């Protein structure tokens, strides 16, 4: 959604409110994406594009290419690797939340500890990389990281990820103020 705003494609999208939960496959989503995951993009001709990063690449292509995913090395590989790191963090946070929501006896303490350990390490790495974020042109890596940090605020507000990470906190405030991020901010339902 942030990419669609950044590339001025938002008016071409029709949004369908869909509930996606790992333990409750949604037949409406599954008609298009058997993994029952959002986001799922259905084109006018019925073709389906899945996964945030693939959808972002499709939008980037529609908008002429090279707008959110650099075409030249080394910027391209910096962007794709950092996008993968950010998406990995978000995937981990979703798994962590699913584990945390299980009844007490079913939760794996080892998994919960590993999720926390890896999330903290990824955030520390992102703090170290914050100066680079500011010099690289805004794109797929920034969107991924911004979304992962905003998700932390949404679902892990007690984690206090900003403590000890002033550069990342400052960068996220700038990200959150972008019109594309402000227009798509998730709010508690
Ligand atoms: N890497 C995927 C992750 C998508 C994803 O895990 N979406 C969650 C959002 S809550 C979902 O649909 N989960 C439902 C499920 O796994 O059944 C992407 O970025 O599109």
Coordinates of N, CA, C and O and ligand atoms in Angstrom, one line a residue:
X1 N 0.8 -1.2 0.0 CA 0.0 0.0 0.0 C 0.9 1.3 0.0 O 0.6 2.2 -0.7
X2 N 2.0 1.2 0.8 CA 2.9 2.4 0.7 C 3.5 2.5 -0.7 O 3.5 3.7 -1.2
X3 N 3.9 1.4 -1.3 CA 4.4 1.5 -2.6 C 3.4 2.1 -3.6 O 3.7 3.0 -4.4
X4 N 2.1 1.7 -3.5 CA 1.1 2.2 -4.4 C 0.9 3.7 -4.2 O 0.7 4.4 -5.2
X5 N 1.0 4.2 -3.0 CA 0.9 5.6 -2.7 C 2.1 6.3 -3.3 O 2.0 7.3 -4.0
X6 N 3.3 5.8 -3.0 CA 4.6 6.4 -3.5 C 4.6 6.5 -5.0 O 5.1 7.5 -5.6
X7 N 4.0 5.5 -5.7 CA 4.0 5.5 -7.2 C 2.8 6.0 -7.8 O 2.6 5.9 -9.0
X8 N 1.9 6.6 -7.0 CA 0.7 7.2 -7.5 C -0.2 6.2 -8.2 O -0.8 6.5 -9.3
X9 N -0.3 5.0 -7.7 CA -1.2 4.0 -8.3 C -2.4 3.7 -7.4 O -3.2 2.8 -7.8
X10 N -2.5 4.4 -6.3 CA -3.5 4.0 -5.3 C -5.0 4.0 -5.9 O -5.8 3.2 -5.6
X11 N -5.2 5.0 -6.8 CA -6.6 5.1 -7.3 C -6.9 3.9 -8.3 O -8.1 3.7 -8.6
X12 N -5.9 3.1 -8.6 CA -6.2 2.0 -9.5 C -6.5 0.7 -8.7 O -6.8 -0.3 -9.3
X13 N -6.5 0.8 -7.4 CA -6.7 -0.4 -6.6 C -8.1 -0.4 -6.0 O -8.6 0.6 -5.5
X14 N -8.6 -1.6 -5.9 CA -9.9 -1.8 -5.1 C -9.5 -2.6 -3.9 O -8.9 -3.7 -4.1
X15 N -9.8 -2.1 -2.7 CA -9.4 -2.9 -1.5 C -10.5 -3.7 -1.0 O -11.7 -3.2 -0.9
X16 N -10.2 -4.9 -0.6 CA -11.2 -5.8 0.0 C -10.8 -6.2 1.4 O -9.7 -6.7 1.6
X17 N -11.6 -5.8 2.4 CA -11.2 -6.2 3.7 C -11.2 -7.7 3.9 O -12.2 -8.3 3.6
X18 N -10.1 -8.2 4.3 CA -10.0 -9.7 4.4 C -9.3 -10.1 5.7 O -8.3 -9.4 6.1
X19 N -9.8 -11.1 6.4 CA -9.2 -11.5 7.6 C -8.3 -12.7 7.3 O -8.8 -13.7 6.8
X20 N -7.0 -12.6 7.6 CA -6.1 -13.6 7.4 C -5.5 -14.0 8.7 O -4.8 -13.2 9.4
X21 N -5.7 -15.3 9.1 CA -5.1 -15.8 10.3 C -4.5 -17.2 10.1 O -5.2 -18.0 9.3
X22 N -3.4 -17.5 10.6 CA -2.7 -18.7 10.3 C -3.5 -19.9 10.6 O -3.5 -20.9 9.8
X23 N -4.3 -19.9 11.6 CA -5.1 -21.1 12.0 C -6.5 -21.1 11.4 O -7.3 -22.0 11.7
X24 N -6.8 -20.1 10.6 CA -8.2 -20.0 10.0 C -8.1 -19.7 8.6 O -8.3 -18.5 8.2
X25 N -7.8 -20.7 7.7 CA -7.7 -20.4 6.3 C -9.0 -19.7 5.8 O -10.1 -20.1 6.2
X26 N -8.9 -18.7 5.0 CA -10.0 -17.9 4.5 C -10.3 -18.3 3.1 O -9.5 -18.0 2.2
X27 N -11.5 -18.9 2.8 CA -11.8 -19.4 1.5 C -11.8 -18.3 0.4 O -11.5 -18.6 -0.7
X28 N -12.2 -17.1 0.8 CA -12.3 -16.0 -0.2 C -10.9 -15.7 -0.7 O -10.6 -15.5 -1.9
X29 N -9.9 -15.6 0.3 CA -8.5 -15.4 -0.1 C -8.0 -16.6 -0.9 O -7.3 -16.4 -2.0
X30 N -8.3 -17.8 -0.4 CA -7.8 -19.0 -1.0 C -8.2 -19.2 -2.5 O -7.6 -19.9 -3.2
X31 N -9.4 -18.6 -2.8 CA -9.8 -18.7 -4.2 C -8.8 -18.1 -5.2 O -8.6 -18.5 -6.3
X32 N -7.9 -17.2 -4.6 CA -6.9 -16.6 -5.5 C -5.5 -17.0 -5.0 O -4.6 -17.0 -5.8
X33 N -5.3 -17.2 -3.7 CA -4.0 -17.5 -3.2 C -4.2 -18.7 -2.2 O -4.7 -18.5 -1.1
X34 N -3.8 -19.9 -2.6 CA -4.0 -21.1 -1.8 C -3.3 -21.0 -0.4 O -3.6 -21.8 0.5
X35 N -2.3 -20.1 -0.3 CA -1.6 -19.9 1.0 C -2.5 -19.1 2.0 O -2.1 -19.0 3.2
X36 N -3.6 -18.5 1.5 CA -4.5 -17.8 2.4 C -3.8 -16.6 3.1 O -4.0 -16.3 4.2
X37 N -2.9 -15.9 2.3 CA -2.2 -14.8 2.9 C -2.5 -13.5 2.3 O -2.9 -13.5 1.1
X38 N -2.4 -12.5 3.0 CA -2.5 -11.1 2.5 C -1.1 -10.5 2.6 O -0.3 -10.8 3.5
X39 N -0.7 -9.6 1.6 CA -1.5 -9.2 0.5 C -1.6 -10.1 -0.6 O -0.6 -10.8 -0.9
X40 N -2.7 -10.1 -1.3 CA -2.9 -10.9 -2.6 C -3.5 -9.9 -3.6 O -4.5 -9.2 -3.3
X41 N -2.9 -9.7 -4.7 CA -3.3 -8.8 -5.7 C -3.9 -9.6 -6.9 O -3.3 -10.4 -7.4
X42 N -5.2 -9.2 -7.2 CA -5.9 -9.8 -8.4 C -6.0 -8.8 -9.5 O -6.5 -7.7 -9.3
X43 N -5.4 -9.1 -10.6 CA -5.4 -8.1 -11.7 C -6.8 -8.2 -12.5 O -7.5 -9.2 -12.3
X44 N -7.0 -7.2 -13.3 CA -8.3 -7.2 -14.1 C -8.5 -8.4 -14.9 O -9.6 -8.9 -15.1
X45 N -7.4 -9.0 -15.4 CA -7.6 -10.2 -16.3 C -7.6 -11.5 -15.4 O -7.6 -12.6 -16.0
X46 N -7.7 -11.4 -14.1 CA -7.8 -12.5 -13.2 C -6.4 -13.1 -12.8 O -6.4 -13.9 -11.9
X47 N -5.3 -12.6 -13.4 CA -4.0 -13.1 -12.9 C -3.8 -12.6 -11.5 O -4.3 -11.6 -11.1
X48 N -3.0 -13.4 -10.8 CA -2.8 -13.1 -9.3 C -1.3 -12.9 -9.1 O -0.5 -13.6 -9.6
X49 N -1.0 -11.9 -8.2 CA 0.3 -11.6 -7.8 C 0.3 -11.6 -6.3 O -0.5 -11.0 -5.6
X50 N 1.2 -12.4 -5.7 CA 1.3 -12.6 -4.2 C 2.6 -12.2 -3.7 O 3.6 -12.2 -4.4
X51 N 2.6 -11.9 -2.4 CA 3.8 -11.5 -1.6 C 4.1 -10.0 -1.8 O 4.2 -9.5 -2.9
X52 N 4.2 -9.3 -0.6 CA 4.4 -7.9 -0.6 C 5.5 -7.4 -1.6 O 5.4 -6.5 -2.3
X53 N 6.7 -8.2 -1.5 CA 7.8 -7.7 -2.3 C 7.6 -7.9 -3.8 O 8.0 -7.1 -4.6
X54 N 6.9 -9.0 -4.1 CA 6.6 -9.2 -5.6 C 5.6 -8.2 -6.1 O 5.7 -7.7 -7.2
X55 N 4.6 -7.9 -5.2 CA 3.6 -6.9 -5.6 C 4.3 -5.5 -5.8 O 4.0 -4.8 -6.7
X56 N 5.2 -5.2 -4.8 CA 5.9 -3.9 -5.0 C 6.7 -3.9 -6.3 O 6.7 -2.9 -7.0
X57 N 7.3 -5.0 -6.6 CA 8.1 -5.0 -7.9 C 7.1 -4.9 -9.1 O 7.5 -4.2 -10.1
X58 N 5.9 -5.5 -9.0 CA 5.0 -5.3 -10.1 C 4.6 -3.8 -10.2 O 4.5 -3.3 -11.3
X59 N 4.3 -3.2 -9.1 CA 3.9 -1.7 -9.1 C 5.1 -0.9 -9.7 O 4.9 0.0 -10.5
X60 N 6.3 -1.2 -9.2 CA 7.5 -0.5 -9.7 C 7.6 -0.6 -11.2 O 7.9 0.4 -11.9
X61 N 7.4 -1.8 -11.7 CA 7.4 -2.1 -13.2 C 6.3 -1.2 -13.9 O 6.6 -0.6 -14.9
X62 N 5.1 -1.3 -13.3 CA 4.0 -0.5 -13.9 C 4.4 1.0 -14.0 O 4.0 1.7 -14.9
X63 N 5.1 1.5 -13.0 CA 5.4 2.9 -12.9 C 6.7 3.2 -13.7 O 7.2 4.3 -13.5
X64 N 7.2 2.3 -14.4 CA 8.3 2.6 -15.3 C 9.6 1.9 -14.9 O 10.5 1.9 -15.7
X65 N 9.6 1.3 -13.7 CA 10.8 0.6 -13.3 C 11.9 1.4 -12.6 O 12.0 2.6 -13.0
X66 N 12.6 0.8 -11.7 CA 13.7 1.5 -11.0 C 13.3 2.6 -10.1 O 14.1 3.4 -9.6
X67 N 12.0 2.7 -9.7 CA 11.6 3.8 -8.9 C 11.8 3.4 -7.4 O 12.2 4.3 -6.6
X68 N 11.4 2.2 -7.0 CA 11.5 1.8 -5.6 C 12.6 0.7 -5.5 O 13.0 0.3 -4.4
X69 N 13.0 0.1 -6.6 CA 14.0 -1.0 -6.6 C 15.1 -0.5 -7.5 O 14.9 -0.5 -8.8
X70 N 16.3 -0.1 -7.0 CA 17.3 0.4 -7.9 C 17.7 -0.7 -8.9 O 17.7 -1.9 -8.6
X71 N 18.1 -0.2 -10.1 CA 18.5 -1.2 -11.1 C 20.0 -1.4 -11.1 O 20.5 -2.4 -11.7
X72 N 20.8 -0.5 -10.5 CA 22.3 -0.6 -10.6 C 22.9 -1.1 -9.4 O 22.4 -0.8 -8.3
X73 N 23.9 -1.9 -9.5 CA 24.7 -2.3 -8.3 C 25.6 -1.1 -7.9 O 25.9 -0.3 -8.8
X74 N 25.9 -0.9 -6.6 CA 25.6 -1.8 -5.5 C 24.3 -1.4 -4.8 O 23.8 -2.2 -4.0
X75 N 23.7 -0.3 -5.3 CA 22.4 0.1 -4.6 C 21.3 -1.0 -4.7 O 20.6 -1.2 -3.7
X76 N 21.3 -1.7 -5.8 CA 20.3 -2.7 -6.0 C 20.4 -3.8 -4.9 O 19.4 -4.2 -4.3
X77 N 21.7 -4.3 -4.7 CA 21.9 -5.4 -3.8 C 21.8 -5.0 -2.4 O 21.3 -5.7 -1.5
X78 N 22.1 -3.7 -2.1 CA 21.9 -3.2 -0.7 C 20.4 -3.2 -0.5 O 19.9 -3.6 0.6
X79 N 19.6 -2.7 -1.4 CA 18.2 -2.6 -1.3 C 17.5 -3.9 -1.1 O 16.7 -4.1 -0.2
X80 N 17.9 -4.9 -2.0 CA 17.2 -6.2 -1.9 C 17.6 -6.9 -0.7 O 16.7 -7.6 0.0
X81 N 18.8 -6.8 -0.2 CA 19.2 -7.5 1.0 C 18.6 -6.9 2.2 O 18.1 -7.6 3.1
X82 N 18.5 -5.6 2.3 CA 17.9 -5.0 3.4 C 16.4 -5.1 3.4 O 15.8 -5.2 4.5
X83 N 15.8 -5.2 2.2 CA 14.4 -5.5 2.2 C 14.1 -7.0 2.7 O 13.2 -7.2 3.5
X84 N 15.0 -7.9 2.3 CA 14.9 -9.3 2.8 C 15.0 -9.3 4.3 O 14.3 -10.1 5.0
X85 N 16.0 -8.6 4.9 CA 16.2 -8.5 6.3 C 14.9 -8.0 7.0 O 14.4 -8.6 8.0
X86 N 14.4 -6.9 6.5 CA 13.2 -6.3 7.1 C 12.0 -7.3 7.0 O 11.2 -7.4 7.9
X87 N 11.8 -7.9 5.8 CA 10.7 -8.8 5.6 C 10.8 -10.0 6.6 O 9.9 -10.6 7.1
X88 N 12.1 -10.4 6.7 CA 12.4 -11.6 7.6 C 12.0 -11.2 9.1 O 11.4 -12.0 9.8
X89 N 12.3 -10.0 9.4 CA 11.9 -9.5 10.8 C 10.4 -9.5 10.9 O 9.9 -10.0 11.9
X90 N 9.7 -9.0 9.9 CA 8.2 -9.0 10.0 C 7.6 -10.4 10.1 O 6.7 -10.7 10.8
X91 N 8.2 -11.3 9.2 CA 7.7 -12.7 9.2 C 7.9 -13.3 10.6 O 7.1 -14.0 11.2
X92 N 9.1 -13.0 11.2 CA 9.4 -13.5 12.5 C 8.5 -13.0 13.6 O 8.0 -13.7 14.5
X93 N 8.2 -11.7 13.5 CA 7.2 -11.1 14.5 C 5.9 -11.7 14.4 O 5.2 -11.9 15.4
X94 N 5.4 -12.0 13.2 CA 4.1 -12.7 13.0 C 4.1 -14.1 13.7 O 3.2 -14.4 14.4
X95 N 5.2 -14.8 13.4 CA 5.3 -16.1 14.1 C 5.4 -16.0 15.6 O 4.8 -16.8 16.3
X96 N 6.1 -15.0 16.0 CA 6.3 -14.8 17.5 C 4.9 -14.5 18.1 O 4.5 -15.1 19.1
X97 N 4.2 -13.6 17.4 CA 2.8 -13.3 18.0 C 1.9 -14.5 18.0 O 1.2 -14.7 19.0
X98 N 2.0 -15.3 16.9 CA 1.1 -16.5 16.9 C 1.5 -17.4 18.1 O 0.6 -18.0 18.7
X99 N 2.8 -17.6 18.4 CA 3.2 -18.5 19.4 C 2.8 -17.9 20.8 O 2.3 -18.6 21.7
X100 N 3.0 -16.6 20.9 CA 2.6 -15.9 22.2 C 1.1 -16.0 22.5 O 0.7 -16.0 23.7
X101 N 0.3 -16.0 21.5 CA -1.1 -16.1 21.7 C -1.7 -17.5 22.0 O -2.8 -17.6 22.3
X102 N -0.8 -18.5 21.9 CA -1.3 -19.8 22.2 C -1.6 -20.0 23.7 O -1.0 -19.3 24.5
X103 N -2.5 -20.9 24.0 CA -2.7 -21.2 25.5 C -1.3 -21.5 26.1 O -0.4 -22.1 25.5
X104 N -1.2 -21.1 27.4 CA 0.1 -21.2 28.1 C 0.8 -22.6 27.9 O 2.0 -22.6 27.5
X105 N 0.1 -23.7 28.1 CA 0.8 -25.0 28.0 C 1.3 -25.3 26.7 O 2.1 -26.2 26.5
X106 N 0.7 -24.7 25.6 CA 1.1 -25.1 24.3 C 2.3 -24.2 23.7 O 2.8 -24.5 22.7
X107 N 2.6 -23.1 24.4 CA 3.7 -22.3 23.9 C 5.1 -22.9 24.1 O 5.3 -23.6 25.1
X108 N 5.9 -22.7 23.1 CA 7.3 -23.2 23.3 C 8.2 -22.0 23.8 O 8.4 -21.0 23.1
X109 N 8.7 -22.2 25.0 CA 9.6 -21.2 25.6 C 10.8 -21.0 24.7 O 11.3 -19.9 24.5
X110 N 11.4 -22.1 24.2 CA 12.6 -22.0 23.4 C 12.3 -21.2 22.1 O 13.2 -20.4 21.7
X111 N 11.2 -21.4 21.5 CA 10.8 -20.6 20.3 C 10.7 -19.1 20.7 O 11.2 -18.2 20.0
X112 N 10.0 -18.8 21.8 CA 9.7 -17.4 22.2 C 11.1 -16.7 22.5 O 11.3 -15.6 22.1
X113 N 12.0 -17.5 23.1 CA 13.3 -16.9 23.4 C 14.1 -16.6 22.1 O 14.7 -15.6 22.0
X114 N 14.0 -17.6 21.2 CA 14.7 -17.4 19.9 C 14.2 -16.3 19.1 O 14.9 -15.5 18.5
X115 N 12.8 -16.1 19.1 CA 12.2 -15.0 18.4 C 12.7 -13.7 18.9 O 13.1 -12.8 18.2
X116 N 12.7 -13.6 20.3 CA 13.2 -12.3 20.9 C 14.6 -12.1 20.6 O 15.0 -10.9 20.3
X117 N 15.5 -13.1 20.7 CA 16.9 -13.0 20.4 C 17.2 -12.5 19.0 O 17.9 -11.5 18.8
X118 N 16.5 -13.1 18.0 CA 16.7 -12.7 16.6 C 16.1 -11.3 16.3 O 16.7 -10.6 15.5
X119 N 15.0 -11.0 16.9 CA 14.4 -9.7 16.7 C 15.3 -8.6 17.2 O 15.6 -7.6 16.5
X120 N 15.9 -8.8 18.4 CA 16.8 -7.8 19.0 C 18.0 -7.6 18.2 O 18.5 -6.5 17.9
X121 N 18.6 -8.8 17.7 CA 19.8 -8.7 16.9 C 19.5 -8.0 15.5 O 20.4 -7.2 15.1
X122 N 18.4 -8.2 15.0 CA 18.0 -7.6 13.7 C 17.8 -6.1 13.9 O 18.3 -5.2 13.1
X123 N 17.2 -5.7 15.0 CA 17.0 -4.3 15.3 C 18.4 -3.6 15.6 O 18.6 -2.5 15.2
X124 N 19.3 -4.3 16.3 CA 20.6 -3.8 16.5 C 21.4 -3.5 15.2 O 22.0 -2.5 15.0
X125 N 21.2 -4.5 14.3 CA 21.9 -4.4 13.0 C 21.3 -3.2 12.2 O 22.0 -2.4 11.5
X126 N 20.0 -3.0 12.3 CA 19.3 -1.9 11.7 C 19.7 -0.6 12.3 O 19.8 0.4 11.5
X127 N 20.0 -0.5 13.6 CA 20.5 0.7 14.2 C 21.8 1.1 13.6 O 22.1 2.2 13.2
X128 N 22.7 0.0 13.4 CA 24.0 0.3 12.8 C 23.9 0.8 11.4 O 24.7 1.6 10.9
X129 N 22.8 0.3 10.7 CA 22.7 0.6 9.3 C 21.9 1.9 9.0 O 21.7 2.3 7.9
X130 N 21.4 2.5 10.1 CA 20.5 3.7 9.9 C 21.2 4.8 9.1 O 20.5 5.4 8.3
X131 N 22.5 5.1 9.3 CA 23.1 6.2 8.5 C 22.9 5.9 7.0 O 22.7 6.8 6.2
X132 N 23.1 4.6 6.6 CA 23.0 4.3 5.1 C 21.5 4.5 4.6 O 21.3 4.9 3.5
X133 N 20.6 4.2 5.5 CA 19.1 4.4 5.1 C 18.9 5.8 4.7 O 18.1 6.1 3.8
X134 N 19.6 6.7 5.4 CA 19.3 8.2 5.1 C 20.0 8.6 3.7 O 19.5 9.5 3.1
X135 N 21.0 7.9 3.3 CA 21.7 8.3 2.0 C 21.1 7.6 0.8 O 21.2 8.1 -0.3
X136 N 20.6 6.4 1.0 CA 20.1 5.6 -0.1 C 18.7 6.2 -0.5 O 18.0 6.6 0.3
X137 N 18.4 6.2 -1.8 CA 17.1 6.7 -2.2 C 16.0 5.8 -1.7 O 16.1 4.6 -1.6
X138 N 14.9 6.5 -1.2 CA 13.8 5.8 -0.6 C 13.3 4.7 -1.5 O 13.0 4.9 -2.7
X139 N 13.1 3.5 -0.9 CA 12.6 2.4 -1.8 C 12.2 1.2 -1.0 O 11.9 1.3 0.2
X140 N 12.4 0.0 -1.6 CA 11.9 -1.3 -1.0 C 12.4 -1.5 0.3 O 11.7 -2.0 1.2
X141 N 13.7 -1.3 0.6 CA 14.3 -1.6 1.9 C 13.7 -0.6 3.0 O 13.4 -1.1 4.1
X142 N 13.5 0.6 2.6 CA 13.0 1.6 3.6 C 11.5 1.2 3.9 O 11.1 1.3 5.1
X143 N 10.8 0.8 2.9 CA 9.4 0.5 3.1 C 9.3 -0.8 4.0 O 8.5 -0.8 5.0
X144 N 10.1 -1.8 3.7 CA 10.1 -3.0 4.6 C 10.4 -2.7 6.0 O 9.7 -3.1 6.9
X145 N 11.5 -2.0 6.2 CA 11.9 -1.7 7.6 C 10.9 -0.8 8.3 O 10.5 -1.0 9.5
X146 N 10.4 0.2 7.6 CA 9.4 1.1 8.2 C 8.2 0.3 8.7 O 7.7 0.5 9.8
X147 N 7.7 -0.6 7.8 CA 6.6 -1.4 8.2 C 6.9 -2.3 9.4 O 6.0 -2.5 10.2
X148 N 8.1 -2.9 9.4 CA 8.4 -3.8 10.5 C 8.4 -3.0 11.8 O 7.9 -3.5 12.8
X149 N 9.0 -1.8 11.8 CA 9.0 -1.0 13.0 C 7.6 -0.6 13.4 O 7.3 -0.6 14.6
X150 N 6.8 -0.2 12.4 CA 5.5 0.2 12.8 C 4.7 -1.0 13.3 O 3.8 -0.8 14.2
X151 N 5.0 -2.2 12.8 CA 4.3 -3.4 13.3 C 4.7 -3.6 14.8 O 3.9 -4.0 15.6
X152 N 5.9 -3.3 15.1 CA 6.4 -3.5 16.5 C 5.6 -2.5 17.4 O 5.1 -2.9 18.5
X153 N 5.3 -1.3 16.9 CA 4.5 -0.4 17.7 C 3.1 -0.9 17.9 O 2.4 -0.7 18.9
X154 N 2.6 -1.6 16.8 CA 1.2 -2.0 16.8 C 1.0 -3.2 17.7 O 0.0 -3.3 18.5
X155 N 1.9 -4.2 17.6 CA 1.6 -5.5 18.3 C 2.6 -5.8 19.4 O 2.4 -6.8 20.1
X156 N 3.7 -5.1 19.4 CA 4.8 -5.4 20.5 C 5.1 -4.1 21.2 O 6.3 -3.8 21.3
X157 N 4.1 -3.3 21.6 CA 4.4 -2.0 22.2 C 5.2 -2.1 23.5 O 5.9 -1.1 23.9
X158 N 5.2 -3.3 24.1 CA 6.0 -3.4 25.4 C 7.5 -3.7 25.1 O 8.3 -3.7 26.1
X159 N 7.8 -3.9 23.9 CA 9.2 -4.3 23.6 C 10.2 -3.1 23.7 O 11.4 -3.3 23.9
X160 N 9.6 -1.9 23.5 CA 10.4 -0.7 23.6 C 11.6 -0.7 22.7 O 12.8 -0.5 23.2
X161 N 11.4 -1.0 21.4 CA 12.5 -1.1 20.5 C 13.4 0.2 20.3 O 14.5 0.1 19.9
X162 N 12.8 1.3 20.7 CA 13.5 2.6 20.5 C 14.6 2.7 21.6 O 15.6 3.5 21.3
X163 N 14.5 2.1 22.7 CA 15.5 2.2 23.8 C 16.8 1.7 23.2 O 16.8 0.7 22.5
X164 N 17.9 2.4 23.4 CA 19.2 2.1 22.9 C 19.3 2.2 21.3 O 20.4 1.8 20.8
X165 N 18.3 2.7 20.7 CA 18.4 2.7 19.2 C 17.9 4.1 18.7 O 16.9 4.2 18.0
X166 N 18.7 5.1 19.1 CA 18.2 6.5 18.8 C 18.2 6.8 17.3 O 17.3 7.5 16.8
X167 N 19.2 6.3 16.5 CA 19.2 6.6 15.1 C 18.0 5.9 14.4 O 17.4 6.6 13.5
X168 N 17.7 4.7 14.7 CA 16.6 4.0 14.1 C 15.3 4.7 14.5 O 14.4 4.9 13.7
X169 N 15.1 5.1 15.8 CA 13.9 5.8 16.2 C 13.8 7.1 15.4 O 12.6 7.5 15.0
X170 N 14.9 7.9 15.2 CA 14.8 9.1 14.5 C 14.4 8.9 13.0 O 13.5 9.5 12.5
X171 N 15.0 7.8 12.4 CA 14.7 7.5 11.0 C 13.2 7.1 10.9 O 12.5 7.5 10.0
X172 N 12.7 6.3 11.9 CA 11.3 5.8 11.8 C 10.3 7.0 11.9 O 9.3 7.0 11.2
X173 N 10.7 8.0 12.7 CA 9.8 9.2 12.8 C 9.7 9.9 11.5 O 8.6 10.3 11.1
X174 N 10.8 10.0 10.8 CA 10.8 10.6 9.4 C 10.0 9.8 8.5 O 9.1 10.3 7.7
X175 N 10.2 8.4 8.5 CA 9.4 7.5 7.7 C 7.9 7.6 7.9 O 7.1 7.8 7.0
X176 N 7.5 7.6 9.2 CA 6.1 7.6 9.6 C 5.4 8.9 9.1 O 4.2 9.0 9.0
X177 N 6.2 10.0 9.0 CA 5.6 11.3 8.5 C 5.4 11.4 7.0 O 4.8 12.3 6.5
X178 N 6.0 10.4 6.3 CA 5.8 10.5 4.8 C 4.3 10.3 4.5 O 3.6 9.5 5.1
X179 N 3.8 11.0 3.5 CA 2.3 10.9 3.3 C 1.9 9.5 3.0 O 0.8 9.0 3.4
X180 N 2.7 8.7 2.3 CA 2.4 7.3 2.0 C 2.3 6.4 3.3 O 1.4 5.6 3.3
X181 N 3.1 6.7 4.2 CA 3.1 5.9 5.5 C 1.9 6.4 6.4 O 1.2 5.6 7.0
X182 N 1.7 7.7 6.4 CA 0.7 8.3 7.2 C -0.7 7.8 6.7 O -1.6 7.5 7.5
X183 N -0.8 7.7 5.4 CA -2.1 7.4 4.8 C -2.5 5.9 5.0 O -3.6 5.5 4.9
X184 N -1.5 5.1 5.4 CA -1.7 3.6 5.5 C -1.4 3.1 6.9 O -1.3 1.9 7.1
X185 N -1.3 4.0 7.8 CA -1.0 3.6 9.2 C -2.1 2.7 9.8 O -3.3 2.9 9.6
X186 N -1.6 1.6 10.4 CA -2.5 0.6 10.9 C -3.0 1.1 12.3 O -2.3 1.6 13.1
X187 N -4.4 1.0 12.5 CA -4.9 1.4 13.8 C -5.6 0.3 14.4 O -6.1 -0.7 13.7
X188 N -5.6 0.2 15.7 CA -6.3 -0.8 16.5 C -7.8 -0.9 16.1 O -8.4 0.1 16.1
X189 N -8.3 -2.1 15.8 CA -9.7 -2.2 15.5 C -10.5 -2.6 16.7 O -10.0 -2.7 17.8
Ligands
LIG1 N1 6.1 -12.6 3.1 C1 4.7 -12.4 3.0 C2 4.1 -12.5 4.3 C3 2.6 -12.4 4.2 C4 1.9 -12.8 5.5 O1 2.5 -13.6 6.3 N2 0.7 -12.2 5.8 C5 0.0 -12.6 7.0 C6 -0.6 -11.3 7.5 S1 -1.3 -11.5 9.0 C7 -1.0 -13.6 6.6 O2 -1.7 -13.4 5.7 N3 -1.2 -14.6 7.4 C8 -2.2 -15.6 7.2 C9 -1.6 -17.0 7.2 O3 -0.4 -17.2 7.2 O4 -2.5 -17.9 7.1 C10 4.4 -11.0 2.4 O5 5.2 -10.0 2.7 O6 3.5 -10.8 1.6

